[in-house]
mmCIF file of C-alpha atoms and ligand atoms in Angstrom:
data_model
loop_
_atom_site.group_PDB
_atom_site.id
_atom_site.type_symbol
_atom_site.label_atom_id
_atom_site.label_comp_id
_atom_site.label_asym_id
_atom_site.label_seq_id
_atom_site.Cartn_x
_atom_site.Cartn_y
_atom_site.Cartn_z
ATOM 1 C CA MET A 1 199.647 -11.019 -53.131
ATOM 2 C CA THR A 2 198.599 -13.966 -52.209
ATOM 3 C CA ASP A 3 201.855 -15.528 -52.369
ATOM 4 C CA ALA A 4 202.828 -12.743 -50.180
ATOM 5 C CA ARG A 5 200.427 -13.934 -47.770
ATOM 6 C CA GLU A 6 201.276 -17.034 -47.740
ATOM 7 C CA GLU A 7 205.400 -16.137 -47.495
ATOM 8 C CA LEU A 8 204.033 -14.321 -44.508
ATOM 9 C CA VAL A 9 202.021 -17.673 -42.537
ATOM 10 C CA ALA A 10 205.197 -18.959 -43.601
ATOM 11 C CA ARG A 11 207.694 -16.778 -42.210
ATOM 12 C CA LEU A 12 205.359 -16.686 -38.895
ATOM 13 C CA ARG A 13 205.636 -20.730 -38.589
ATOM 14 C CA SER A 14 209.697 -20.309 -38.704
ATOM 15 C CA GLN A 15 209.064 -17.524 -35.533
ATOM 16 C CA GLY A 16 207.636 -19.904 -33.700
ATOM 17 C CA ILE A 17 203.594 -19.783 -34.491
ATOM 18 C CA THR A 18 202.198 -23.181 -34.402
ATOM 19 C CA ASP A 19 198.564 -22.450 -33.652
ATOM 20 C CA GLU A 20 196.424 -23.443 -37.148
ATOM 21 C CA ARG A 21 193.854 -21.061 -36.354
ATOM 22 C CA VAL A 22 195.581 -18.017 -36.236
ATOM 23 C CA LEU A 23 197.699 -19.250 -39.330
ATOM 24 C CA SER A 24 195.643 -20.274 -41.190
ATOM 25 C CA ALA A 25 193.297 -16.779 -40.377
ATOM 26 C CA VAL A 26 196.394 -14.719 -41.973
ATOM 27 C CA ALA A 27 196.076 -16.514 -44.645
ATOM 28 C CA ARG A 28 192.230 -15.348 -45.312
ATOM 29 C CA VAL A 29 192.951 -11.798 -43.733
ATOM 30 C CA PRO A 30 194.064 -9.005 -46.282
ATOM 31 C CA ARG A 31 197.028 -7.077 -44.506
ATOM 32 C CA GLU A 32 197.123 -4.671 -48.074
ATOM 33 C CA ARG A 33 193.626 -3.788 -46.793
ATOM 34 C CA PHE A 34 194.606 -1.813 -43.885
ATOM 35 C CA VAL A 35 197.416 -0.291 -45.023
ATOM 36 C CA ASP A 36 198.007 3.213 -46.349
ATOM 37 C CA PRO A 37 197.868 2.782 -49.928
ATOM 38 C CA ASP A 38 201.409 4.483 -50.149
ATOM 39 C CA HIS A 39 202.484 1.356 -48.027
ATOM 40 C CA GLU A 40 200.978 -1.133 -49.776
ATOM 41 C CA ALA A 41 204.113 -2.548 -51.011
ATOM 42 C CA ARG A 42 205.180 -3.676 -47.345
ATOM 43 C CA ALA A 43 202.195 -4.857 -46.251
ATOM 44 C CA TYR A 44 203.173 -7.978 -45.858
ATOM 45 C CA ASP A 45 206.745 -7.668 -44.164
ATOM 46 C CA ASP A 46 206.960 -8.057 -40.193
ATOM 47 C CA THR A 47 206.554 -4.597 -39.312
ATOM 48 C CA ALA A 48 204.710 -2.554 -38.639
ATOM 49 C CA LEU A 49 203.611 0.033 -40.922
ATOM 50 C CA ALA A 50 202.049 4.234 -39.876
ATOM 51 C CA ILE A 51 197.967 4.845 -40.820
ATOM 52 C CA GLY A 52 198.024 7.940 -39.666
ATOM 53 C CA ARG A 53 197.014 9.358 -37.061
ATOM 54 C CA GLY A 54 200.123 9.255 -35.331
ATOM 55 C CA GLN A 55 198.618 4.997 -34.618
ATOM 56 C CA THR A 56 200.162 2.406 -35.953
ATOM 57 C CA ILE A 57 199.335 -1.585 -37.757
ATOM 58 C CA SER A 58 201.057 -3.857 -35.193
ATOM 59 C CA SER A 59 204.011 -6.083 -37.120
ATOM 60 C CA PRO A 60 202.413 -9.824 -38.278
ATOM 61 C CA TRP A 61 204.175 -11.670 -35.487
ATOM 62 C CA ILE A 62 202.083 -9.991 -33.342
ATOM 63 C CA VAL A 63 199.018 -9.655 -33.750
ATOM 64 C CA ALA A 64 199.551 -13.348 -34.033
ATOM 65 C CA ALA A 65 200.903 -14.271 -30.123
ATOM 66 C CA SER A 66 198.550 -12.080 -28.696
ATOM 67 C CA ILE A 67 195.753 -13.812 -30.770
ATOM 68 C CA THR A 68 197.212 -17.648 -30.216
ATOM 69 C CA ALA A 69 198.077 -16.724 -26.712
ATOM 70 C CA LEU A 70 194.352 -15.369 -26.490
ATOM 71 C CA GLY A 71 193.730 -19.039 -27.052
ATOM 72 C CA GLN A 72 190.131 -18.651 -27.297
ATOM 73 C CA GLY A 73 188.197 -20.305 -29.820
ATOM 74 C CA ARG A 74 185.071 -20.436 -32.018
ATOM 75 C CA ASP A 75 182.622 -20.541 -29.229
ATOM 76 C CA ALA A 76 184.660 -17.252 -27.447
ATOM 77 C CA ARG A 77 183.439 -13.552 -27.424
ATOM 78 C CA VAL A 78 186.015 -11.575 -27.352
ATOM 79 C CA LEU A 79 186.988 -7.309 -26.836
ATOM 80 C CA GLU A 80 190.085 -5.730 -28.829
ATOM 81 C CA ILE A 81 191.204 -2.981 -27.607
ATOM 82 C CA GLY A 82 192.432 -0.102 -30.378
ATOM 83 C CA THR A 83 190.737 -0.782 -33.597
ATOM 84 C CA GLY A 84 193.893 1.669 -35.173
ATOM 85 C CA SER A 85 193.209 -0.023 -38.772
ATOM 86 C CA GLY A 86 191.043 -2.705 -37.817
ATOM 87 C CA TYR A 87 193.331 -5.897 -39.562
ATOM 88 C CA ALA A 88 193.486 -7.839 -36.214
ATOM 89 C CA ALA A 89 190.462 -7.210 -35.470
ATOM 90 C CA ALA A 90 189.599 -9.240 -38.760
ATOM 91 C CA VAL A 91 192.412 -11.779 -37.464
ATOM 92 C CA LEU A 92 190.675 -12.202 -34.692
ATOM 93 C CA ALA A 93 187.189 -12.424 -36.763
ATOM 94 C CA GLU A 94 188.967 -15.337 -37.958
ATOM 95 C CA CYS A 95 189.807 -16.987 -34.686
ATOM 96 C CA VAL A 96 185.983 -16.454 -32.720
ATOM 97 C CA GLY A 97 182.759 -16.551 -32.476
ATOM 98 C CA GLU A 98 182.091 -12.998 -31.320
ATOM 99 C CA VAL A 99 184.559 -9.349 -31.668
ATOM 100 C CA VAL A 100 184.006 -5.795 -30.145
ATOM 101 C CA THR A 101 186.593 -3.625 -30.814
ATOM 102 C CA VAL A 102 187.142 0.190 -29.760
ATOM 103 C CA GLU A 103 188.950 2.669 -31.200
ATOM 104 C CA ARG A 104 189.829 5.490 -29.446
ATOM 105 C CA ASP A 105 190.131 8.207 -31.926
ATOM 106 C CA ALA A 106 187.171 8.878 -33.434
ATOM 107 C CA VAL A 107 188.575 8.932 -37.518
ATOM 108 C CA LEU A 108 190.806 6.035 -37.100
ATOM 109 C CA ALA A 109 187.488 4.146 -35.702
ATOM 110 C CA ASP A 110 185.069 5.234 -37.893
ATOM 111 C CA ASP A 111 187.361 4.819 -41.496
ATOM 112 C CA ALA A 112 188.227 1.025 -39.624
ATOM 113 C CA ARG A 113 184.018 0.582 -38.988
ATOM 114 C CA ALA A 114 183.986 0.707 -42.859
ATOM 115 C CA LEU A 115 186.303 -1.769 -43.779
ATOM 116 C CA LEU A 116 184.761 -3.663 -41.494
ATOM 117 C CA ARG A 117 181.917 -3.484 -42.313
ATOM 118 C CA ASP A 118 183.282 -4.782 -46.595
ATOM 119 C CA LEU A 119 185.264 -7.293 -44.876
ATOM 120 C CA SER A 120 184.323 -8.662 -41.253
ATOM 121 C CA PRO A 121 180.654 -7.041 -40.496
ATOM 122 C CA ASP A 122 179.405 -9.423 -37.474
ATOM 123 C CA VAL A 123 182.764 -7.450 -35.560
ATOM 124 C CA ARG A 124 180.793 -4.269 -33.697
ATOM 125 C CA VAL A 125 183.925 -1.182 -33.726
ATOM 126 C CA LEU A 126 182.088 1.387 -30.875
ATOM 127 C CA THR A 127 183.994 4.688 -30.129
ATOM 128 C CA GLY A 128 185.354 5.268 -26.799
ATOM 129 C CA ASP A 129 187.926 4.740 -24.504
ATOM 130 C CA GLY A 130 188.112 0.841 -24.690
ATOM 131 C CA VAL A 131 188.849 0.110 -21.228
ATOM 132 C CA THR A 132 185.528 0.944 -19.767
ATOM 133 C CA ALA A 133 183.205 2.156 -23.224
ATOM 134 C CA ALA A 134 182.813 -1.747 -24.072
ATOM 135 C CA ALA A 135 181.541 -2.410 -20.051
ATOM 136 C CA GLY A 136 178.315 -2.977 -21.359
ATOM 137 C CA PHE A 137 178.699 -5.991 -24.012
ATOM 138 C CA ALA A 138 180.866 -7.691 -20.848
ATOM 139 C CA PRO A 139 181.530 -10.443 -19.842
ATOM 140 C CA PHE A 140 183.981 -11.553 -22.409
ATOM 141 C CA ASP A 141 185.384 -14.662 -23.276
ATOM 142 C CA GLY A 142 189.395 -12.709 -24.001
ATOM 143 C CA ILE A 143 190.518 -9.219 -23.709
ATOM 144 C CA VAL A 144 193.442 -8.679 -26.053
ATOM 145 C CA VAL A 145 194.720 -4.974 -25.904
ATOM 146 C CA THR A 146 196.673 -3.322 -28.683
ATOM 147 C CA ALA A 147 198.000 -0.444 -26.954
ATOM 148 C CA MET A 148 201.294 -0.306 -24.375
ATOM 149 C CA ALA A 149 199.024 -0.112 -20.617
ATOM 150 C CA TYR A 150 200.972 2.442 -18.378
ATOM 151 C CA ARG A 151 202.698 0.140 -15.335
ATOM 152 C CA GLN A 152 200.035 -2.667 -14.896
ATOM 153 C CA ILE A 153 196.843 -3.944 -16.843
ATOM 154 C CA PRO A 154 193.579 -1.674 -16.268
ATOM 155 C CA PRO A 155 191.753 -3.608 -13.238
ATOM 156 C CA GLU A 156 188.596 -2.035 -15.272
ATOM 157 C CA LEU A 157 189.262 -4.560 -17.229
ATOM 158 C CA ILE A 158 190.345 -7.306 -14.881
ATOM 159 C CA GLU A 159 186.180 -6.986 -14.146
ATOM 160 C CA GLN A 160 185.151 -7.635 -17.413
ATOM 161 C CA LEU A 161 186.833 -10.428 -18.056
ATOM 162 C CA THR A 162 184.422 -14.273 -17.481
ATOM 163 C CA PRO A 163 185.387 -16.624 -15.002
ATOM 164 C CA GLY A 164 188.167 -18.234 -16.325
ATOM 165 C CA GLY A 165 189.151 -15.880 -18.768
ATOM 166 C CA THR A 166 192.524 -14.433 -20.665
ATOM 167 C CA LEU A 167 193.139 -10.772 -21.235
ATOM 168 C CA VAL A 168 196.799 -10.079 -23.377
ATOM 169 C CA CYS A 169 197.865 -6.839 -22.487
ATOM 170 C CA PRO A 170 201.237 -5.051 -23.411
ATOM 171 C CA VAL A 171 202.279 -2.637 -19.896
ATOM 172 C CA GLY A 172 205.500 -0.979 -19.945
ATOM 173 C CA ASP A 173 206.686 2.355 -18.935
ATOM 174 C CA ASP A 174 206.701 3.768 -22.441
ATOM 175 C CA ARG A 175 206.434 2.608 -25.089
ATOM 176 C CA GLN A 176 208.688 -0.445 -24.350
ATOM 177 C CA GLY A 177 207.559 -2.986 -22.499
ATOM 178 C CA THR A 178 205.840 -6.507 -21.839
ATOM 179 C CA LEU A 179 203.997 -8.509 -23.296
ATOM 180 C CA ILE A 180 201.402 -9.841 -20.917
ATOM 181 C CA ARG A 181 198.594 -12.713 -20.550
ATOM 182 C CA TYR A 182 196.815 -12.308 -17.128
ATOM 183 C CA ARG A 183 194.083 -15.361 -15.837
ATOM 184 C CA ASP A 184 192.555 -17.120 -13.047
ATOM 185 C CA GLY A 185 194.951 -13.867 -11.057
ATOM 186 C CA GLU A 186 198.247 -14.957 -12.194
ATOM 187 C CA THR A 187 200.071 -13.605 -15.055
ATOM 188 C CA THR A 188 202.531 -14.993 -17.264
ATOM 189 C CA ASP A 189 204.898 -12.815 -19.323
ATOM 190 C CA LEU A 190 204.974 -13.297 -23.070
ATOM 191 C CA ALA A 191 207.478 -11.558 -24.800
ATOM 192 C CA PRO A 192 209.693 -8.116 -24.337
ATOM 193 C CA VAL A 193 207.557 -5.429 -27.559
ATOM 194 C CA SER A 194 207.050 -2.556 -28.506
ATOM 195 C CA PHE A 195 203.018 -0.448 -28.260
ATOM 196 C CA VAL A 196 201.586 2.501 -29.296
ATOM 197 C CA PRO A 197 200.284 4.312 -25.552
ATOM 198 C CA LEU A 198 196.773 3.325 -24.277
ATOM 199 C CA VAL A 199 195.497 6.646 -23.776
ATOM 200 C CA ARG A 200 192.309 6.946 -21.172
ATOM 201 C CA GLY A 201 189.835 8.714 -21.651
ATOM 202 C CA THR A 202 188.388 10.198 -25.170
ATOM 203 C CA GLU A 203 190.017 13.813 -25.839
ATOM 204 C CA GLY A 204 193.201 14.580 -26.445
HETATM 205 N N1 LIG B 301 195.237 -3.147 -33.839
HETATM 206 C C1 LIG B 301 195.285 -2.695 -34.306
HETATM 207 C C2 LIG B 301 196.178 -1.987 -33.974
HETATM 208 C C3 LIG B 301 196.369 -0.533 -32.969
HETATM 209 S S1 LIG B 301 197.831 0.485 -32.604
HETATM 210 C C4 LIG B 301 195.778 -2.807 -35.664
HETATM 211 O O1 LIG B 301 195.413 -4.257 -36.608
HETATM 212 O O2 LIG B 301 195.578 -2.027 -35.918
HETATM 213 C C5 LIG B 301 196.649 1.344 -31.140
HETATM 214 C C6 LIG B 301 195.498 1.627 -31.281
HETATM 215 O O3 LIG B 301 194.789 1.948 -30.029
HETATM 216 C C7 LIG B 301 195.456 2.674 -31.935
HETATM 217 O O4 LIG B 301 194.834 3.491 -33.248
HETATM 218 C C8 LIG B 301 195.211 4.414 -31.040
HETATM 219 O O5 LIG B 301 194.582 5.280 -31.076
HETATM 220 C C9 LIG B 301 194.083 3.793 -29.888
HETATM 221 N N2 LIG B 301 194.212 3.485 -28.304
HETATM 222 C C10 LIG B 301 194.762 4.243 -27.176
HETATM 223 N N3 LIG B 301 194.685 4.447 -26.161
HETATM 224 C C11 LIG B 301 192.394 3.879 -26.660
HETATM 225 C C12 LIG B 301 192.123 3.713 -25.870
HETATM 226 N N4 LIG B 301 192.202 3.902 -24.322
HETATM 227 N N5 LIG B 301 191.020 2.910 -25.938
HETATM 228 C C13 LIG B 301 190.862 2.718 -27.750
HETATM 229 N N6 LIG B 301 191.449 2.682 -28.125
HETATM 230 C C14 LIG B 301 193.400 3.080 -28.350
#
């Protein structure tokens, strides 16, 4: 698995990921622990994989690209929305000072919380609608959303940023959309992406 992880890092480098902190974080986090046992052989493929509950663990490239775009260091407090398997939160925790992550599906949240307690004990996992559930922990230097926001960045999230803070969020009409970075009132389109939808509220 260590060899597979090193190959993944080399592949990410060739795909344009150059931030050494992010690459060494990917090199340290055992992605095989975050995928279903059925998919373990594919844990280091550059692809999203099913994690149950109709959700997916994002591809390593999208995790690395989102965290690179966030551009936060060891003194930063970061909110992740869409804990899913917990993999991106674990990579993030290797790069920044503090991570709060929110998952709306209680089953996924409980599983991720148990795994992260073992692998990244400083990560705080909340259950709820990530757009509002972590407001009590705001402001954040960075916010990364790992589910597709419908047509716009939720304004409630911009309110949870520190002045000059950065938000990275996929925005689209359905599962296809654009990864967008927001900072100081300006947005930049980063890449075309595919994500599961950001679902508001905690029911259903
Ligand atoms: N970052 C994850 C990938 C998550 S997939 C990983 O590394 O594995 C997106 C996740 O967002 C799903 O688990 C989905 O349940 C969750 N989600 C969707 N809408 C949400 C919301 N409003 N608040 C919190 N989580 C949400």
